[in-house]
PDB file of C-alpha atoms and ligand atoms in Angstrom:
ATOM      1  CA  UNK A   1     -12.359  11.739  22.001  1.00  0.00           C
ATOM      2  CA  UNK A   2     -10.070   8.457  21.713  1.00  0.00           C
ATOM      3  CA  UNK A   3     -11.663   4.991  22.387  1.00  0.00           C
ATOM      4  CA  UNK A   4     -10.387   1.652  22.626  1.00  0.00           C
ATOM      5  CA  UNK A   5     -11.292  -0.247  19.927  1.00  0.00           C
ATOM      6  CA  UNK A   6     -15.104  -0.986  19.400  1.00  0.00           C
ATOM      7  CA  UNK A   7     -15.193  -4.057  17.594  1.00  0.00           C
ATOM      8  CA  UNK A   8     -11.937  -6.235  19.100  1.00  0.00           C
ATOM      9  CA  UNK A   9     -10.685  -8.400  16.568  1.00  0.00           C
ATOM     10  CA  UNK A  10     -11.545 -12.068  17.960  1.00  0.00           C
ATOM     11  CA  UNK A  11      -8.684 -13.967  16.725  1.00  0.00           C
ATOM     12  CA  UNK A  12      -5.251 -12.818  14.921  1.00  0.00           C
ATOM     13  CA  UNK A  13      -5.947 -10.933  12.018  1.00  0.00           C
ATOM     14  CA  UNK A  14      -2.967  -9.604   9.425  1.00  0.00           C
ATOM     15  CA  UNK A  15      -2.893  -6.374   9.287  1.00  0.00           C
ATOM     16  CA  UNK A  16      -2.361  -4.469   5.295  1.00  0.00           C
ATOM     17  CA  UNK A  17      -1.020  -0.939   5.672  1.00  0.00           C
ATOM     18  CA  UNK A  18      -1.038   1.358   2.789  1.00  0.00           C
ATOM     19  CA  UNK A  19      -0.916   5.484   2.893  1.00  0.00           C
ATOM     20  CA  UNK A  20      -4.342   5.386   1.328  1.00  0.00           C
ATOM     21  CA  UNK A  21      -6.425   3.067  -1.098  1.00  0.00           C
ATOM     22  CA  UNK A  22      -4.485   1.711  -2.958  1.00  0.00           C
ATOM     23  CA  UNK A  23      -3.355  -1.216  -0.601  1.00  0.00           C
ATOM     24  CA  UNK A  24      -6.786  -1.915  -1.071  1.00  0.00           C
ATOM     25  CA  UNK A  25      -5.839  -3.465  -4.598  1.00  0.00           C
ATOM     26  CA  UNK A  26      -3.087  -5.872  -2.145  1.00  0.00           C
ATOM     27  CA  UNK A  27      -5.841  -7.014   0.402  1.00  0.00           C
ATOM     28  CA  UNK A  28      -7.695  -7.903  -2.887  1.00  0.00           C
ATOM     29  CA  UNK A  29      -4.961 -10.767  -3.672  1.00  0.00           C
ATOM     30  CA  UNK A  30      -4.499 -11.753  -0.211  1.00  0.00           C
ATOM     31  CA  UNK A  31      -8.307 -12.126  -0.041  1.00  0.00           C
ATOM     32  CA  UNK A  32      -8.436 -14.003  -2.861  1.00  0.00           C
ATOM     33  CA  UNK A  33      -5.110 -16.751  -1.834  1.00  0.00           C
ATOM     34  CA  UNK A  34      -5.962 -16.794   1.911  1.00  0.00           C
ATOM     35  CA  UNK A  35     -10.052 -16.160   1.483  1.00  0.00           C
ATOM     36  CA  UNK A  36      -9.907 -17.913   5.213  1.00  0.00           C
ATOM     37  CA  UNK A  37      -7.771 -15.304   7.422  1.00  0.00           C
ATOM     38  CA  UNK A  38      -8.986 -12.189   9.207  1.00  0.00           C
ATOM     39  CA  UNK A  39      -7.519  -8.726   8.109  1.00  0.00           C
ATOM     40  CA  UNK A  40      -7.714  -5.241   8.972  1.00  0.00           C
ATOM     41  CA  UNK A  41      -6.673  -2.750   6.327  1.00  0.00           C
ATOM     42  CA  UNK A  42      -5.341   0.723   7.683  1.00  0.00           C
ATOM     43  CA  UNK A  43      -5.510   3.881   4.935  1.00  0.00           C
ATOM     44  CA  UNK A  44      -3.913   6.969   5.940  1.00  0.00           C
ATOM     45  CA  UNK A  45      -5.609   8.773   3.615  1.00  0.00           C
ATOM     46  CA  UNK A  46      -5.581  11.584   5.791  1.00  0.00           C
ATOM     47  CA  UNK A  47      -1.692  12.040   5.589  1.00  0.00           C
ATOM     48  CA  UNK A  48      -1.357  10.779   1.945  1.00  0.00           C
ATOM     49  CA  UNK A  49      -0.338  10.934  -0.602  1.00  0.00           C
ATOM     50  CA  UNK A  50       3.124   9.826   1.216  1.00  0.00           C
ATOM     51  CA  UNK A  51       5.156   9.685  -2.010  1.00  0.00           C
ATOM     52  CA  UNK A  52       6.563  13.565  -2.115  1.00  0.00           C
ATOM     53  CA  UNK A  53       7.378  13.217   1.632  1.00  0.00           C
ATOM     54  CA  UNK A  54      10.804  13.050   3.099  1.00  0.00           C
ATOM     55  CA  UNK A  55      12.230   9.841   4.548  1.00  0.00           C
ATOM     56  CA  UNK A  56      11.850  11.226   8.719  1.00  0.00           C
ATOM     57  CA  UNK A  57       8.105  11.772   7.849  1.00  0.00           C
ATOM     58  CA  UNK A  58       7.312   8.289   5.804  1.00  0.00           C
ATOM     59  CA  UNK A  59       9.267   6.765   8.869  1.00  0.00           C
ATOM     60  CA  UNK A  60       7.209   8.467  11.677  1.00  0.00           C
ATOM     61  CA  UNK A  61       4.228   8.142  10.104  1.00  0.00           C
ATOM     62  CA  UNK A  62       4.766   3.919   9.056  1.00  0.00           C
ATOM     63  CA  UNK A  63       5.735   3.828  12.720  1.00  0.00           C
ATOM     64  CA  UNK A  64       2.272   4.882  14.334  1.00  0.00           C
ATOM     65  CA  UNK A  65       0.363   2.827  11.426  1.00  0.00           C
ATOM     66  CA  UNK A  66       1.896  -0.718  12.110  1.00  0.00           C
ATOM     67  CA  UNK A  67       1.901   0.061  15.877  1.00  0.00           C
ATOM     68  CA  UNK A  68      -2.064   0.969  15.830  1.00  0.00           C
ATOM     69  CA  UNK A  69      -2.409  -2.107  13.600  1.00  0.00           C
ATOM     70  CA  UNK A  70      -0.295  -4.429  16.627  1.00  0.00           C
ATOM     71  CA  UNK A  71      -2.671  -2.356  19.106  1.00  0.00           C
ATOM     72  CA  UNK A  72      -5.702  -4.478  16.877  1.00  0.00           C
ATOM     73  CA  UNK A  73      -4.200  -8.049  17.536  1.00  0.00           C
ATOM     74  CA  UNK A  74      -2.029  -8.224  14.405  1.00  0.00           C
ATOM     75  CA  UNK A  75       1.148 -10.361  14.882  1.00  0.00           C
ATOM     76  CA  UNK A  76       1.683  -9.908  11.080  1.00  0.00           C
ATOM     77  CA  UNK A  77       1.632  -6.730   8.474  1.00  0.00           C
ATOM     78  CA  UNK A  78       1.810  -6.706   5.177  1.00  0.00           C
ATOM     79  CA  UNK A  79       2.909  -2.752   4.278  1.00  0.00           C
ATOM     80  CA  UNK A  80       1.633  -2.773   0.954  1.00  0.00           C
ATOM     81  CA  UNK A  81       2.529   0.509   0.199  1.00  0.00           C
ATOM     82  CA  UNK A  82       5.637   0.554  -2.334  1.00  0.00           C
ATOM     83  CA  UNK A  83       6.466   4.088  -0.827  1.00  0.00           C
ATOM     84  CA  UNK A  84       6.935   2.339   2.392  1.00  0.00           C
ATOM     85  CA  UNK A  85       8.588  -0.994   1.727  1.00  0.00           C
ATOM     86  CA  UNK A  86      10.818   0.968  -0.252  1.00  0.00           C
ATOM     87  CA  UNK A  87      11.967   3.679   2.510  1.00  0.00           C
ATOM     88  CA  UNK A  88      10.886   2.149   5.882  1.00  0.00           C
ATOM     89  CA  UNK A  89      10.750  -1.295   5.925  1.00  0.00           C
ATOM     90  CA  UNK A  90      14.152  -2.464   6.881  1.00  0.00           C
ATOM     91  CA  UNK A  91      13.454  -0.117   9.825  1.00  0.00           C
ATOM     92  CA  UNK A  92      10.133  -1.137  11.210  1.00  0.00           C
ATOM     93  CA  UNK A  93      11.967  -4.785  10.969  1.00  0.00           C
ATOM     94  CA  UNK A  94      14.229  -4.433  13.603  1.00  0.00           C
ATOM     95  CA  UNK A  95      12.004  -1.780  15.801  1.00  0.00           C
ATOM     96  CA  UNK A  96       9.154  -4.333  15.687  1.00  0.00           C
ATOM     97  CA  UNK A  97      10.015  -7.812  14.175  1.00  0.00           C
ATOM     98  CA  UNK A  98      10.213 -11.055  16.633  1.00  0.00           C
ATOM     99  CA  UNK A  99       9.512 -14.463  16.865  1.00  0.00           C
ATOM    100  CA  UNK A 100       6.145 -13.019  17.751  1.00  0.00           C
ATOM    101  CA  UNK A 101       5.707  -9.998  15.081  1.00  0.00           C
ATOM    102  CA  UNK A 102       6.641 -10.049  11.628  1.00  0.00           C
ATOM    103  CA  UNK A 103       6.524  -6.846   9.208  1.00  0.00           C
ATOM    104  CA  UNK A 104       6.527  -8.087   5.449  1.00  0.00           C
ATOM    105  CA  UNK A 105       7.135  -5.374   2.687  1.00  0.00           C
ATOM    106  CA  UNK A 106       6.082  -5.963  -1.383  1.00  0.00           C
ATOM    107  CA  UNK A 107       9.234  -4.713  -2.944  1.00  0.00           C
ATOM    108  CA  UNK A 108      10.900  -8.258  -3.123  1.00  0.00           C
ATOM    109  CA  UNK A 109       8.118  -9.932  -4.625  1.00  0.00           C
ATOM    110  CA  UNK A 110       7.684  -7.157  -7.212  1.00  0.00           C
ATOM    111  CA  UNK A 111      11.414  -7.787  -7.731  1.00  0.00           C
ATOM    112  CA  UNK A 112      11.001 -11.616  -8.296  1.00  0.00           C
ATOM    113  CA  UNK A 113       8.057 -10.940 -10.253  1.00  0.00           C
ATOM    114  CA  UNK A 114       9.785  -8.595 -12.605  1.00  0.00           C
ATOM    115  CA  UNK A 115      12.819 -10.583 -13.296  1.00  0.00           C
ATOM    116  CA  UNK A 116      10.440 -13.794 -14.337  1.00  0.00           C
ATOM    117  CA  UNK A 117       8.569 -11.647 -16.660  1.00  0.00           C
ATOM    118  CA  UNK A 118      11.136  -9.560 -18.321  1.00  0.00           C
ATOM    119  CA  UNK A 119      13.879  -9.842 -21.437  1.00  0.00           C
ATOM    120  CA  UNK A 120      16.300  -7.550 -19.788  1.00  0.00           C
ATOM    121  CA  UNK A 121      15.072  -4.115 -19.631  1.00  0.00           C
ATOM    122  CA  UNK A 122      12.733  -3.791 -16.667  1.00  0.00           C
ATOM    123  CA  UNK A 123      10.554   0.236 -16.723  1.00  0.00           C
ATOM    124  CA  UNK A 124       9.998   0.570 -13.080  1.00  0.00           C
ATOM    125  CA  UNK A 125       7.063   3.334 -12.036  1.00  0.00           C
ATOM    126  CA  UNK A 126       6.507   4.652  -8.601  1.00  0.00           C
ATOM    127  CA  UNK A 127       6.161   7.851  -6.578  1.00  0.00           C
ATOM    128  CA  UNK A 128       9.036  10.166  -5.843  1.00  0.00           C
ATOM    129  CA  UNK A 129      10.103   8.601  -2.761  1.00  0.00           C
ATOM    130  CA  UNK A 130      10.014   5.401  -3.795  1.00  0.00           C
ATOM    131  CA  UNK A 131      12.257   6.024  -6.769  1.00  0.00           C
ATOM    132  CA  UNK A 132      14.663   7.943  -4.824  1.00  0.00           C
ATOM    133  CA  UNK A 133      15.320   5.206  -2.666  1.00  0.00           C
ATOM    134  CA  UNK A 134      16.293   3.143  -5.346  1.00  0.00           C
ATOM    135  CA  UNK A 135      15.458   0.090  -3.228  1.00  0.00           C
ATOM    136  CA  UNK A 136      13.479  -1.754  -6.038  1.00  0.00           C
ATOM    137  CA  UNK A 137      16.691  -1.376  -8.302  1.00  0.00           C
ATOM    138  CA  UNK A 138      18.662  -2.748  -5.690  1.00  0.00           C
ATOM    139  CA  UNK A 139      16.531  -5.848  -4.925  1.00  0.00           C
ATOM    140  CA  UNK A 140      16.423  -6.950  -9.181  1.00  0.00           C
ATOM    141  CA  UNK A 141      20.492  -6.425  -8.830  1.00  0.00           C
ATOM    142  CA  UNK A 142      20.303  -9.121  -5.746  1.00  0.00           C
ATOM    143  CA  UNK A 143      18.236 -11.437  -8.400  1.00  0.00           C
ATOM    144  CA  UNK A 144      19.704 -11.125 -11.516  1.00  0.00           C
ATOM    145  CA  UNK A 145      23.038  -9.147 -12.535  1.00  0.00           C
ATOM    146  CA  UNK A 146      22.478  -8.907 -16.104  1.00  0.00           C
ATOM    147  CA  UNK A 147      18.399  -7.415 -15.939  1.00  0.00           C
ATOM    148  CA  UNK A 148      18.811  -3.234 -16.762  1.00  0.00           C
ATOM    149  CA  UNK A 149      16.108  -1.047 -14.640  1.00  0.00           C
ATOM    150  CA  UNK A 150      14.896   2.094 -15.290  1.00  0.00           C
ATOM    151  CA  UNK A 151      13.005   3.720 -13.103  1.00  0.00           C
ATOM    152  CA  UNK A 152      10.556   6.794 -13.183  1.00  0.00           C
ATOM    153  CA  UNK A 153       8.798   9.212 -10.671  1.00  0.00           C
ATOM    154  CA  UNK A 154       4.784   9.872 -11.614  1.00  0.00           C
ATOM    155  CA  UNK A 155       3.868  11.805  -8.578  1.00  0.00           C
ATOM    156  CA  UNK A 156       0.948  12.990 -10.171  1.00  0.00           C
ATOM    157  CA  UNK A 157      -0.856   9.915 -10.512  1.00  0.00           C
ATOM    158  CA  UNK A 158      -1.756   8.434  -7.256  1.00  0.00           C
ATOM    159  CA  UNK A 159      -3.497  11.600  -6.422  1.00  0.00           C
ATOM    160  CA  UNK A 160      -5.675  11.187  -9.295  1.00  0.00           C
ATOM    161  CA  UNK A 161      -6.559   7.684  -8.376  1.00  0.00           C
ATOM    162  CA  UNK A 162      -7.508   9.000  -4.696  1.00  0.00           C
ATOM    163  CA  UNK A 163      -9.395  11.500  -6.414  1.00  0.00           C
ATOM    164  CA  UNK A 164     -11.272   8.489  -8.401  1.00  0.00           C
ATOM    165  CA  UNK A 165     -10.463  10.299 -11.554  1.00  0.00           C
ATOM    166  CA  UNK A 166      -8.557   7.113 -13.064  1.00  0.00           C
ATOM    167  CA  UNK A 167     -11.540   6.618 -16.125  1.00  0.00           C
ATOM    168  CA  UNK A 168     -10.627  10.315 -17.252  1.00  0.00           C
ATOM    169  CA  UNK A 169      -9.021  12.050 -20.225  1.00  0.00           C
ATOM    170  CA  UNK A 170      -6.437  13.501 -17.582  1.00  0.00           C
ATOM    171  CA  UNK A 171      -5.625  10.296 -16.209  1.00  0.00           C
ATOM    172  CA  UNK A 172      -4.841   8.669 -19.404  1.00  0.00           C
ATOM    173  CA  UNK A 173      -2.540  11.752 -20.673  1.00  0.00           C
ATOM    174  CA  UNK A 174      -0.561  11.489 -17.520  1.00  0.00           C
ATOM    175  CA  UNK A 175      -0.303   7.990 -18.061  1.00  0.00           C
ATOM    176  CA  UNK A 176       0.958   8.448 -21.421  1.00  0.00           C
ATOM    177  CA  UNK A 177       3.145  10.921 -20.637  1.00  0.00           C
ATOM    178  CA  UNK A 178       4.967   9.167 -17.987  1.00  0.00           C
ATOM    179  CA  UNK A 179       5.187   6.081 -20.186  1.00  0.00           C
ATOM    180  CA  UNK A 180       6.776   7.861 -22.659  1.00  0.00           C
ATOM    181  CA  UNK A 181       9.780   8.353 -20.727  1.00  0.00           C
ATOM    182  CA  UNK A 182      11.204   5.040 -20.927  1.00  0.00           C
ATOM    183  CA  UNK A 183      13.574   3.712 -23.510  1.00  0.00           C
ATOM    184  CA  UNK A 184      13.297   0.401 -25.095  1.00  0.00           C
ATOM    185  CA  UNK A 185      11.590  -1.601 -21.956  1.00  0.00           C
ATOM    186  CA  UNK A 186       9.807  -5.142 -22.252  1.00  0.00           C
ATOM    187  CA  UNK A 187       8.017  -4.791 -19.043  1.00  0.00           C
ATOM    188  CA  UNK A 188       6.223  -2.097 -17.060  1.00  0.00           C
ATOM    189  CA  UNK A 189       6.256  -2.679 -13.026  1.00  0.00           C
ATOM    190  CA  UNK A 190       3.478  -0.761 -11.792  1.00  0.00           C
ATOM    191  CA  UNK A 191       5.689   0.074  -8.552  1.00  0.00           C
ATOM    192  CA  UNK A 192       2.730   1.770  -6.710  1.00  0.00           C
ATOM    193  CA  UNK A 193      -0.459   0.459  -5.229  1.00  0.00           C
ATOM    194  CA  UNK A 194      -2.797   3.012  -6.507  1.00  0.00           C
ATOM    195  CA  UNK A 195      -1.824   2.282 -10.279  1.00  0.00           C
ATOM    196  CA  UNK A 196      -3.530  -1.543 -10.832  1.00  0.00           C
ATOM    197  CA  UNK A 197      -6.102   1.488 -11.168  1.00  0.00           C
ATOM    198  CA  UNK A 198      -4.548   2.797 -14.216  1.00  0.00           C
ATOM    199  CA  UNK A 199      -4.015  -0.421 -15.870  1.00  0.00           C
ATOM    200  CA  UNK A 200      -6.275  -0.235 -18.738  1.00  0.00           C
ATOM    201  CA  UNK A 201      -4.770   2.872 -19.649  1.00  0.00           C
ATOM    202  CA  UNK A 202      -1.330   1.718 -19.818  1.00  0.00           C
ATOM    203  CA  UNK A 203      -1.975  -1.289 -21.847  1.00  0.00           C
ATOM    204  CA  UNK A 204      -3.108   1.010 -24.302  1.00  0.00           C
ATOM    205  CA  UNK A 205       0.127   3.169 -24.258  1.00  0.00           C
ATOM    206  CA  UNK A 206       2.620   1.012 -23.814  1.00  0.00           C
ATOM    207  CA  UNK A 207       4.237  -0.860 -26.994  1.00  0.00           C
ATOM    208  CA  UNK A 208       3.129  -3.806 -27.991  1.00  0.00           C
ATOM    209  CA  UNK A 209       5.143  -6.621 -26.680  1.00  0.00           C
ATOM    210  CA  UNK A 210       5.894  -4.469 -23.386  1.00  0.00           C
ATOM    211  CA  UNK A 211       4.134  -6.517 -20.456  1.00  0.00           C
ATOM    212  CA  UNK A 212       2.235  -4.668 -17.586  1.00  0.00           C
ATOM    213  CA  UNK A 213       2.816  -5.719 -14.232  1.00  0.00           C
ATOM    214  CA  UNK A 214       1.275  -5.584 -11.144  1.00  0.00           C
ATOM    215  CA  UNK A 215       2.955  -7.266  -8.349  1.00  0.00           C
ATOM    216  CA  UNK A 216       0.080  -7.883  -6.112  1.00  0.00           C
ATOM    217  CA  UNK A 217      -0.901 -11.365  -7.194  1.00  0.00           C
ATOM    218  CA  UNK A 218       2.917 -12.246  -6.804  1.00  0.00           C
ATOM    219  CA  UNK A 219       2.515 -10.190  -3.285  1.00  0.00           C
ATOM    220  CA  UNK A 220      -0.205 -12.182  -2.023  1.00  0.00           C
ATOM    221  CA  UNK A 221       1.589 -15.727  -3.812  1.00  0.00           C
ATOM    222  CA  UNK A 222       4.514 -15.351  -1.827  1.00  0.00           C
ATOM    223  CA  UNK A 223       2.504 -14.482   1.502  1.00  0.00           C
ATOM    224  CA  UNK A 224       0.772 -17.407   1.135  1.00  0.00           C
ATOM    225  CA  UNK A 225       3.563 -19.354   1.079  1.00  0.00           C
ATOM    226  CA  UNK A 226       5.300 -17.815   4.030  1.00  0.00           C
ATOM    227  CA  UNK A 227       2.107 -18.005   5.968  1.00  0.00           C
ATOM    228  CA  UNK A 228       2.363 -21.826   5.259  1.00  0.00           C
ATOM    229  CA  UNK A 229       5.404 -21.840   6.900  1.00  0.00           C
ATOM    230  CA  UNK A 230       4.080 -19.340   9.864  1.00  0.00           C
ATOM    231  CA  UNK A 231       0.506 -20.561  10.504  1.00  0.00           C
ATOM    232  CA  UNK A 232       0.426 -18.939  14.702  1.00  0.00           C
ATOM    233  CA  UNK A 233       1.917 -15.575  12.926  1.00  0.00           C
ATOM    234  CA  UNK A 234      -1.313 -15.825  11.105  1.00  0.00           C
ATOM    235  CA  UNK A 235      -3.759 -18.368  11.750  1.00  0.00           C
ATOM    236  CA  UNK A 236      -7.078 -19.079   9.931  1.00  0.00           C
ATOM    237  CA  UNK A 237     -10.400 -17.185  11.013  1.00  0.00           C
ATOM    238  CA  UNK A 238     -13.745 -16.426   9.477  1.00  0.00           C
ATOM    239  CA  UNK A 239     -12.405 -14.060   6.831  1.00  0.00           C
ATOM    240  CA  UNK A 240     -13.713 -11.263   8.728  1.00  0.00           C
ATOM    241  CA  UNK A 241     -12.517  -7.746   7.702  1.00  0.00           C
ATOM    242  CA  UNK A 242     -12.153  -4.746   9.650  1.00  0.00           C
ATOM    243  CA  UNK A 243     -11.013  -1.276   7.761  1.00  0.00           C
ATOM    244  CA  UNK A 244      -9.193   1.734   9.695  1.00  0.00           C
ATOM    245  CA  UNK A 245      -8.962   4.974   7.825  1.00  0.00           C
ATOM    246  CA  UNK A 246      -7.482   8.352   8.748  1.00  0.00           C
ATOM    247  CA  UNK A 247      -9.046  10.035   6.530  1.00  0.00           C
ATOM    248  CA  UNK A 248     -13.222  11.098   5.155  1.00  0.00           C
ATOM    249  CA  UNK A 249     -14.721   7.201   6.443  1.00  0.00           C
ATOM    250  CA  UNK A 250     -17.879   8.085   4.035  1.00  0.00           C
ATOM    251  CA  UNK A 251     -15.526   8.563   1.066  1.00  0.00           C
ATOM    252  CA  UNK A 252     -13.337   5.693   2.221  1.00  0.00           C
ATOM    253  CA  UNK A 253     -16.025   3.794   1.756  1.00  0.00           C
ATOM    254  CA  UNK A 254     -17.266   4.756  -1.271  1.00  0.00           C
ATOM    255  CA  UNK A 255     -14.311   4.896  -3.207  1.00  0.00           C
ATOM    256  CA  UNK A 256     -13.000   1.579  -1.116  1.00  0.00           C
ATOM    257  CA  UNK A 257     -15.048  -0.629  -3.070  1.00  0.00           C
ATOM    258  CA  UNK A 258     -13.594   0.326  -6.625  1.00  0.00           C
ATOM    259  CA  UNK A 259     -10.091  -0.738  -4.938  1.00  0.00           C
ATOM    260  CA  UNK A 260     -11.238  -3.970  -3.295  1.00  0.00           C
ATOM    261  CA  UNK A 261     -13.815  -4.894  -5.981  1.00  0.00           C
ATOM    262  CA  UNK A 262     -16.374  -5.169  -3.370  1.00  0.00           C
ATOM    263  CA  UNK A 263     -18.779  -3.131  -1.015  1.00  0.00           C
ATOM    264  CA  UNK A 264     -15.855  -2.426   2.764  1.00  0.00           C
ATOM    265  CA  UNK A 265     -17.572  -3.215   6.246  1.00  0.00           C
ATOM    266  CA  UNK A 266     -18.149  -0.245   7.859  1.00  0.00           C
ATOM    267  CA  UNK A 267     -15.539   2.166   7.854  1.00  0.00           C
ATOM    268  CA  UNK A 268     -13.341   2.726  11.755  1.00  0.00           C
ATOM    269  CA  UNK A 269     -11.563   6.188  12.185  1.00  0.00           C
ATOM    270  CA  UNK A 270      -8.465   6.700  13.196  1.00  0.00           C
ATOM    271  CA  UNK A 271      -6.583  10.404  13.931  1.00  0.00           C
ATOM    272  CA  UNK A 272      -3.138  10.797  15.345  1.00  0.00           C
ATOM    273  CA  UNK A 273      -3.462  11.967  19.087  1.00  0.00           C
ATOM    274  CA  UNK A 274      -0.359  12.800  20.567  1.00  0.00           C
ATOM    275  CA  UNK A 275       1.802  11.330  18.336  1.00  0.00           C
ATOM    276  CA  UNK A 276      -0.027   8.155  18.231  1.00  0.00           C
ATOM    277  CA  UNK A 277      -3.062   6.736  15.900  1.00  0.00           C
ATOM    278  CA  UNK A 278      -6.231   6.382  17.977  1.00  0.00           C
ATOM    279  CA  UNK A 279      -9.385   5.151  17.094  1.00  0.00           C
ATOM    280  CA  UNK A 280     -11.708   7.999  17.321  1.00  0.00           C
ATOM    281  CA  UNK A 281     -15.799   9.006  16.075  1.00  0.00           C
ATOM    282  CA  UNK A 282     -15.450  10.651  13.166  1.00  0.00           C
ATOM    283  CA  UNK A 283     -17.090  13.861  14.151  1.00  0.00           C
ATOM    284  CA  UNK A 284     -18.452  16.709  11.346  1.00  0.00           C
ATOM    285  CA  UNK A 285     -16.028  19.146  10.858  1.00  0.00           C
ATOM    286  CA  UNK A 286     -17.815  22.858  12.280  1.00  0.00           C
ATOM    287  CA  UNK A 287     -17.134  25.017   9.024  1.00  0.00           C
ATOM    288  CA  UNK A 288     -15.679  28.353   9.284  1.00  0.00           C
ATOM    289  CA  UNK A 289     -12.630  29.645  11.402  1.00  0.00           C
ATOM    290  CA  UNK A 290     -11.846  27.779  14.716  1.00  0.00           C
ATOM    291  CA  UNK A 291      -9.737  29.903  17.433  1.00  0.00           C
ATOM    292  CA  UNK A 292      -7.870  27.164  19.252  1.00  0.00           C
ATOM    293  CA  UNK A 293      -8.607  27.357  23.204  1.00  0.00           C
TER     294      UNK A 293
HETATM  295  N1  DGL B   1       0.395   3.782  -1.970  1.00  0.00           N
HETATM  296  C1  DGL B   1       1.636   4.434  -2.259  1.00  0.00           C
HETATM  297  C2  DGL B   1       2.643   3.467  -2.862  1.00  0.00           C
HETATM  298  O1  DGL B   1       2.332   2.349  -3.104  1.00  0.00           O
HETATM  299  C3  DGL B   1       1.504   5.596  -3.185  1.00  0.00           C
HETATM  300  C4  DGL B   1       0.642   6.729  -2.806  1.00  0.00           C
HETATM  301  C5  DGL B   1       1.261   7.835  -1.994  1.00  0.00           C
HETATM  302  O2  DGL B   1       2.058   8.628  -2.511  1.00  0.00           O
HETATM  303  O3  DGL B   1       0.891   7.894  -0.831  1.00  0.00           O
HETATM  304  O4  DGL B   1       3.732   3.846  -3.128  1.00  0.00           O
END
């Protein structure tokens, strides 16, 4: 069953779009600059992780998320998902940017942020995808010509921070292991939302004198700025949040709260229905086989 949305947003929230929790770690920063503005925070955890997916699929499925968050009153997202703003971004630009809408990525400010902190070698980490693309690479280039980037693939480690296994023995040997595969870096970009997670546990791999960096707070710096220069695009409110998820709301909401660092409101599902994302009850799943009508 599909319903319009049960709880209308009241004024013009931003909308933060990530393929699961880890955008959480984003709304955290933006919360924290802009304490004063509504959001609503979509997860598809039901579809993630989006990082071994191919580009058609991380375009289709960014397309229905930022058009369910517009359907909620949103004149401006923030994808926060590196896998996104890496692959799709450019696109959802020109299929839904206007005076009126605005879709803002994190790739630039993790960019900006990694050429102010570095000496010249710059480890980049991120999923598949978002290594593939290349696009963070491309954006330090467009900053600085002399700053060398490396980049690696840990596709294994988001799925272990949806799993909330990040304070485990597994964890922190995939950590290592993927930090040993960079040369002779001076900073670490954590080029994923899900890793802020991990954080601890790279500190305590990396070299000494190798900075860890997570881009959010430069994220949420930079939005704050542009918002200053866009207050109608997103105007204050009562700092009311709203969270959509696509996946298990009950486990959204209990693993939520590691991600944002506080207890979420109460949890909104959302399925794809005809190739759209509708808000929907989250109804118990009957176990055993179903035979489709
Ligand atoms: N949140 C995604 C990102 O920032 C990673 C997780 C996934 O693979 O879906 O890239």
């Amino acid at each position: 069953m599909t319903t319009d949305s049960p709880l209308p947003s009241p004024g013009t929230p931003v909308g933060v779009y990530d393929s699961g929790f880890g955008g959480l770690t984003v709304l955290r920063q933006l919360q924290r600059v802009l304490p004063e503005l509504d959001y609503v925070y979509l997860g598809d955890n039901g579809r993630a992780p989006y990082g071994g997916r191919d580009v058609d699929t991380v375009l289709n499925f960014a397309e229905q998320c930022v058009e369910r968050l517009f359907g909620e009153g949103c004149r401006t997202i923030v994808v926060a998902c590196h896998t996104v703003s890496c692959v799709a971004l450019r696109h959802l630009q020109q299929r839904y940017g206007s005076a009126e809408r605005r879709v803002l990525g994190v790739t630039i400010p993790a960019a900006e942020a990694a050429v102010a902190a570095t000496r010249g070698h710059v480890g980049f980490l991120g999923t598949a995808r978002t290594v593939a693309s290349h696009t963070f690479r491309t954006e330090v280039r467009k900053l600085s010509a002399t700053v060398q980037v490396s980049e690696v693939a840990a596709p294994v480690l988001a799925p272990l921070v949806e799993e909330g296994w990040e304070d485990t023995d597994i964890a922190r040997l995939a950590v290592a292991r993927y930090a040993a595969q960079f040369g002779e870096i001076d900073t670490l970009v954590l080029g994923c939302t899900h890793y802020p997670l991990l954080e601890r546990a790279f500190r305590e791999v990396v070299p000494a004198g190798v900075a860890v960096l997570n881009p959010a707070p430069e994220v949420a710096r930079r939005f704050a700025i542009w918002r200053a220069h866009h207050p109608a695009l997103a105007p204050a409110g009562s700092g009311r949040l709203r969270v959509l998820s696509s996946g298990d709301i009950a486990r959204f909401a209990r693993h939520g709260a590691r991600f944002l660092g506080e207890e979420l409101p109460p949890v909104e599902h959302i399925a794809e229905q005809q190739g759209r994302l509708a808000l929907c009850p989250d109804e118990a799943e009957p176990p055993g086989q179903i035979v489709r009508e």
